[in-house]
PDB file of C-alpha atoms in Angstrom:
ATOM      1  CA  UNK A  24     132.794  96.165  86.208  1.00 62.00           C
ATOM      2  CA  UNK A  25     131.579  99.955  86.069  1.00 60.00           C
ATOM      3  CA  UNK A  26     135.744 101.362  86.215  1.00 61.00           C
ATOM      4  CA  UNK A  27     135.828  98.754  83.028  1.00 61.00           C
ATOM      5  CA  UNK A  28     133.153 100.241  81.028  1.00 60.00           C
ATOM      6  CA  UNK A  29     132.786 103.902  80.758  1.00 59.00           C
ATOM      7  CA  UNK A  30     129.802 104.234  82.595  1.00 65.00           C
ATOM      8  CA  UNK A  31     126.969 103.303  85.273  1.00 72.00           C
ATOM      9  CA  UNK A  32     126.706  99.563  84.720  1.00 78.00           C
ATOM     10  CA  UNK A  33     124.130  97.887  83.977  1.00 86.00           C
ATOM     11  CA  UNK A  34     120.913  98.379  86.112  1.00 90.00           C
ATOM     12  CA  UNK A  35     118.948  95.215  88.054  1.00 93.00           C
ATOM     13  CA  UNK A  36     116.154  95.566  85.542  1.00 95.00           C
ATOM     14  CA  UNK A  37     118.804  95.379  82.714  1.00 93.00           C
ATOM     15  CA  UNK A  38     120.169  92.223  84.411  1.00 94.00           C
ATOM     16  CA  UNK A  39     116.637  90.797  84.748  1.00 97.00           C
ATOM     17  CA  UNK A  40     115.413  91.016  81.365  1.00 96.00           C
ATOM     18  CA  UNK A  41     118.772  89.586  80.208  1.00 95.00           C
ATOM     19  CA  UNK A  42     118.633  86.652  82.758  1.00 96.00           C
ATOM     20  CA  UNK A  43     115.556  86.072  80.401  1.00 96.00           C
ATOM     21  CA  UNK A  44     117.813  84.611  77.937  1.00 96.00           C
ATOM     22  CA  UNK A  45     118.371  80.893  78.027  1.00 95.00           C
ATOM     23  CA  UNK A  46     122.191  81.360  77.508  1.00 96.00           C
ATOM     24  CA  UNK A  47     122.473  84.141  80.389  1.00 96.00           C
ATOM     25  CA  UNK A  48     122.892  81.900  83.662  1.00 94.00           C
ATOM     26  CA  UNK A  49     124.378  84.360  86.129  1.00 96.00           C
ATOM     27  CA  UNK A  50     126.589  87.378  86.396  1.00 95.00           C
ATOM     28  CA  UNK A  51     129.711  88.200  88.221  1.00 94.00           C
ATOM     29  CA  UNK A  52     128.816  91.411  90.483  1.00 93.00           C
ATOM     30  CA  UNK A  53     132.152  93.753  90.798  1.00 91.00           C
ATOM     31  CA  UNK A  54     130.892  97.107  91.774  1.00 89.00           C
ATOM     32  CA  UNK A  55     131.860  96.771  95.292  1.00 89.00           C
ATOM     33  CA  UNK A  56     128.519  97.347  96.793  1.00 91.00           C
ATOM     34  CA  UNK A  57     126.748  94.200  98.263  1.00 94.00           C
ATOM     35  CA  UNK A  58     123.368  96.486  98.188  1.00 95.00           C
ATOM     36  CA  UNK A  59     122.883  96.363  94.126  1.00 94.00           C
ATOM     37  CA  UNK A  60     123.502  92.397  94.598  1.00 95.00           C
ATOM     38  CA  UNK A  61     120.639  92.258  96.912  1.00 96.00           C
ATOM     39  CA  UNK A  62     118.793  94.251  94.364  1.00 96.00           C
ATOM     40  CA  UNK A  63     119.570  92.069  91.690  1.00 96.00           C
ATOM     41  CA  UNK A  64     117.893  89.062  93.707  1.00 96.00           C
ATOM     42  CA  UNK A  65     114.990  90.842  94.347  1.00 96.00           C
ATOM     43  CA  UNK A  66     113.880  91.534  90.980  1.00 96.00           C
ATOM     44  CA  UNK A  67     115.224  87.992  89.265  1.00 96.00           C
ATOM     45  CA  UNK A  68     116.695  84.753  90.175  1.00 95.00           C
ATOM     46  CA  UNK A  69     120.164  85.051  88.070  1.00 97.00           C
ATOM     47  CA  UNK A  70     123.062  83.375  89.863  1.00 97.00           C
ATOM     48  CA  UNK A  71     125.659  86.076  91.210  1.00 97.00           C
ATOM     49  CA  UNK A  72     128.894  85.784  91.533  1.00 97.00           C
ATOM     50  CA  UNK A  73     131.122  88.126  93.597  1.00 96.00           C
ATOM     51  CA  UNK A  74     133.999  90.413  91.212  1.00 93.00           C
ATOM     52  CA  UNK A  75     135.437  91.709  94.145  1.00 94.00           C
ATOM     53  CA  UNK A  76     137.389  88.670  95.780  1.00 96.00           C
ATOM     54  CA  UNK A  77     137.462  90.886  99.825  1.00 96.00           C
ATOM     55  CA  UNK A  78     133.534  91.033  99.457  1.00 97.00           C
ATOM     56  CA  UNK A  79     132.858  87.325  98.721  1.00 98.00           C
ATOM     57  CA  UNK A  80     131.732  86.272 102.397  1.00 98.00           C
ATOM     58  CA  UNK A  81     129.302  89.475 102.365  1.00 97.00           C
ATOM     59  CA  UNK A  82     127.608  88.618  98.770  1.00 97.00           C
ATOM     60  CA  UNK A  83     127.291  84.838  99.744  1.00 97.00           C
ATOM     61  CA  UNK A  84     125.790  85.824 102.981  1.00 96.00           C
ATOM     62  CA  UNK A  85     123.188  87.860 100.555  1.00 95.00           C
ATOM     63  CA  UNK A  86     122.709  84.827  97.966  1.00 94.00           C
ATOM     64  CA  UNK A  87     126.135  84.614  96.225  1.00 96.00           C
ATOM     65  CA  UNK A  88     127.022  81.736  94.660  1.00 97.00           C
ATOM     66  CA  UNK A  89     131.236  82.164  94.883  1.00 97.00           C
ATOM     67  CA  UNK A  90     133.663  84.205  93.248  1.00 97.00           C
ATOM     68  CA  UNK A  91     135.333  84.819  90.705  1.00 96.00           C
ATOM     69  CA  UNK A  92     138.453  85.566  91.933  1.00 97.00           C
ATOM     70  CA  UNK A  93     141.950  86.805  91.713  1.00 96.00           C
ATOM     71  CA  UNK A  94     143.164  85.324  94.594  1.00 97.00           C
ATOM     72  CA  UNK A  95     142.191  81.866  93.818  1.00 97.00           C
ATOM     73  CA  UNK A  96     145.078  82.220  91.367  1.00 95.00           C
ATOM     74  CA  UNK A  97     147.475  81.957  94.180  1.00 95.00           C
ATOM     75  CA  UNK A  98     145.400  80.518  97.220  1.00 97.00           C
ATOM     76  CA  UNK A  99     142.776  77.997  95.367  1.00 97.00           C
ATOM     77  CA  UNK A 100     142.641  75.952  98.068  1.00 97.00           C
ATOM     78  CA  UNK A 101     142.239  78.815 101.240  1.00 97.00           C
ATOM     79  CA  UNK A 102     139.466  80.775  98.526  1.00 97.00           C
ATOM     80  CA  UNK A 103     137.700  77.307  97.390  1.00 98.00           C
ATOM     81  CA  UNK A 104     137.368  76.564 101.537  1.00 98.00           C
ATOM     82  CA  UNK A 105     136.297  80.370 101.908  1.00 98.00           C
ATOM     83  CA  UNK A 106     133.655  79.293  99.991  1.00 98.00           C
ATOM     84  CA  UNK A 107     132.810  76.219 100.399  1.00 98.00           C
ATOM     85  CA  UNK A 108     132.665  77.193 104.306  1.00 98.00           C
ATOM     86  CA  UNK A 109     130.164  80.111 103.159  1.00 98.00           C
ATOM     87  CA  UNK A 110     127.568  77.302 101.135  1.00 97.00           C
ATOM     88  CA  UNK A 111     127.565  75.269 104.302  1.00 98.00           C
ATOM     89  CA  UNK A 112     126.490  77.785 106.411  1.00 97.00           C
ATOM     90  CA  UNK A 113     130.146  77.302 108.387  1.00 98.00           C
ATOM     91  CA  UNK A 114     130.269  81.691 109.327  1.00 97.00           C
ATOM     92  CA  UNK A 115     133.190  80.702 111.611  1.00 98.00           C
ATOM     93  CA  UNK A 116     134.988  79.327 109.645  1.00 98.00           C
ATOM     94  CA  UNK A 117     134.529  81.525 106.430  1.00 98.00           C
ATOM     95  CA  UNK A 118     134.905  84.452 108.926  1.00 97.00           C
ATOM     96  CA  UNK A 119     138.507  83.171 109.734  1.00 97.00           C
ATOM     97  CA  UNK A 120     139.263  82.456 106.186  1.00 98.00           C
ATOM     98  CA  UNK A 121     138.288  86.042 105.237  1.00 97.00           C
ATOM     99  CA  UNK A 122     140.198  87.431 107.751  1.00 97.00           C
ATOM    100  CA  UNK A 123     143.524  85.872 106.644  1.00 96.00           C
ATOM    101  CA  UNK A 124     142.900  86.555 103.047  1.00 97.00           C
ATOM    102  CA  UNK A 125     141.841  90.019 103.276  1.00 97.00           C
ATOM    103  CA  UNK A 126     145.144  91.951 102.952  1.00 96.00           C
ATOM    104  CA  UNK A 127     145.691  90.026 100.027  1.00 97.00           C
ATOM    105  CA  UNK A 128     142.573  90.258  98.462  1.00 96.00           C
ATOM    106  CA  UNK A 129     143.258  94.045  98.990  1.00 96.00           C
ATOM    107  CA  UNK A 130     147.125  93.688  97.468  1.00 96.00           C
ATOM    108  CA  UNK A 131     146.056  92.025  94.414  1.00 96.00           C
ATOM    109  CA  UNK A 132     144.478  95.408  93.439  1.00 92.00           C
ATOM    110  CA  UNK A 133     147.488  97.795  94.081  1.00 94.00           C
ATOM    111  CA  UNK A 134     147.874  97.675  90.525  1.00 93.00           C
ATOM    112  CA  UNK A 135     146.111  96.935  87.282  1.00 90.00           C
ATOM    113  CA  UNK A 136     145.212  93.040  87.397  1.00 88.00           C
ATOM    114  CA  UNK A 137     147.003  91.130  86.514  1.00 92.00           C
ATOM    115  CA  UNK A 138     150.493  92.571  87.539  1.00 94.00           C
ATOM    116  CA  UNK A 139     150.003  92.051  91.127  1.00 96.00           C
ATOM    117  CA  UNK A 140     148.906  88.409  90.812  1.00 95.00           C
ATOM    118  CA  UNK A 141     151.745  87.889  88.531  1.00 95.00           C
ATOM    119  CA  UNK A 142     153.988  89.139  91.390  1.00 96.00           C
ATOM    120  CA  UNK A 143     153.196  87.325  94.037  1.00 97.00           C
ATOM    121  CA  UNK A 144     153.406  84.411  92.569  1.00 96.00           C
ATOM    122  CA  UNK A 145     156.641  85.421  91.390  1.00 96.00           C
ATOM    123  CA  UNK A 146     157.503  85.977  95.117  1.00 96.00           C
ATOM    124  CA  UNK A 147     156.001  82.538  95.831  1.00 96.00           C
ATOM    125  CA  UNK A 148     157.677  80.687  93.740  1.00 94.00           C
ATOM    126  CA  UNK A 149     155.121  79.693  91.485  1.00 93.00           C
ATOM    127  CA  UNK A 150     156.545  80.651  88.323  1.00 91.00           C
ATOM    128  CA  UNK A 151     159.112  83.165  86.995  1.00 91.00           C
ATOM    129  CA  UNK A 152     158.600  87.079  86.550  1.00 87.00           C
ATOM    130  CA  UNK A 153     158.025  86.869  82.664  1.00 85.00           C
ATOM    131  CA  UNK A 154     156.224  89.746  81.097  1.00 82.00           C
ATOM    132  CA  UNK A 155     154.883  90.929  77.856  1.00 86.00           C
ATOM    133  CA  UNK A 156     153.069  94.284  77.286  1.00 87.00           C
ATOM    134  CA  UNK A 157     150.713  95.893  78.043  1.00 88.00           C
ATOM    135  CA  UNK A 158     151.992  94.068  81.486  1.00 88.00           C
ATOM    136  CA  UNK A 159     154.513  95.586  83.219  1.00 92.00           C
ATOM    137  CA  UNK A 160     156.731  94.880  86.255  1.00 93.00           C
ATOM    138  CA  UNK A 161     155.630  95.501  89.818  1.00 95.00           C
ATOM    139  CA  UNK A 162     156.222  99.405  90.847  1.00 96.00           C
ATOM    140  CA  UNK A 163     158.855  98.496  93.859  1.00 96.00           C
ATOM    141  CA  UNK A 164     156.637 100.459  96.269  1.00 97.00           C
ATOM    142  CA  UNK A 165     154.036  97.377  96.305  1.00 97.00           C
ATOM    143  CA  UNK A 166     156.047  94.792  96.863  1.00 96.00           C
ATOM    144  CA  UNK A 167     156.361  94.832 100.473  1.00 97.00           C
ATOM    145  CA  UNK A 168     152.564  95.137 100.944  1.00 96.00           C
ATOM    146  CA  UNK A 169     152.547  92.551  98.964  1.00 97.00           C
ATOM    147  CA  UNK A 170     154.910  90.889 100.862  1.00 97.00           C
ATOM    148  CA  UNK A 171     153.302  91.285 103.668  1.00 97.00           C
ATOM    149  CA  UNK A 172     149.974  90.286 102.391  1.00 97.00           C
ATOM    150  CA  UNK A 173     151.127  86.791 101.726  1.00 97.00           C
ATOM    151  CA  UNK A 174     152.644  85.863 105.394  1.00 96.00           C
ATOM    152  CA  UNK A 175     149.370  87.249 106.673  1.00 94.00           C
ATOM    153  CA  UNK A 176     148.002  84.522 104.562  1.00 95.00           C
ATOM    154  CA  UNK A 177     150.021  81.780 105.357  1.00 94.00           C
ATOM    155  CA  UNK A 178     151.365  81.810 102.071  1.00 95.00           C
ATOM    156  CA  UNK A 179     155.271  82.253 102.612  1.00 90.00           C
TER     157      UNK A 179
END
């Protein structure tokens, strides 16, 4: 995650020669640009794993394996059929999937992750609005998008 580390990222090359080691398997790709995962694949075979849980049906239509996502925290079951739709070839149904989970895979980023997450399961039901710093509560501007995001999704 380039915001994450202070820089560029890594390069494809960078990822290839690591993919060399036995204990490197695959890498979770969150700069938001299907392209460089595309570019990965053509210069190794490393697994790759989408960072950027609104991009997943775009990487796995590339090669992506899955996700590893935010959202699954709150919809497993609507993300783990996103994706399971997307290894069986099923566009229609991944296509629908992504559709209803898009707003919230957008939501879940209003803020710095976790706090988001945290809400809406909050607002769910889930589990109570407990927090400990560095976390803190959800600005009150974001919680009707985020709100919003989860009737879109079928989620309250």
């Amino acid at each position: 995650i380039p915001g994450r580390c202070g820089g560029a990222g890594m390069t494809s090359g960078t990822i290839a020669k690591l993919n060399q080691l036995p204990m490197v398997c695959c890498i979770k790709e969150a700069t938001g640009n299907v392209d460089f995962a595309s570019e990965i694949a053509s210069v190794c075979d490393i697994q790759i794993f989408s960072g950027d849980d609104s991009l997943t049906v775009p990487l796995m239509s590339v090669g992506g394996k899955g996700v590893v996502s935010v959202v699954a925290n709150i919809a497993p079951k609507k993300m783990a059929q996103l994706c399971k739709a997307m290894q069986d070839g099923d566009l229609k149904t991944a296509r629908a999937l992504h559709a209803e989970l898009y707003l919230l895979c957008k939501a879940m980023f209003c803020e710095s992750n976790p706090i988001p997450c945290k809400a809406a399961g909050a607002m769910m039901g889930k589990w109570k609005q407990n927090f400990r710093l560095p976390l803190t509560k959800l600005q009150a501007c974001n919680e009707a998008p985020i709100k919003a995001a989860l009737v879109a999704a079928g989620l309250m």
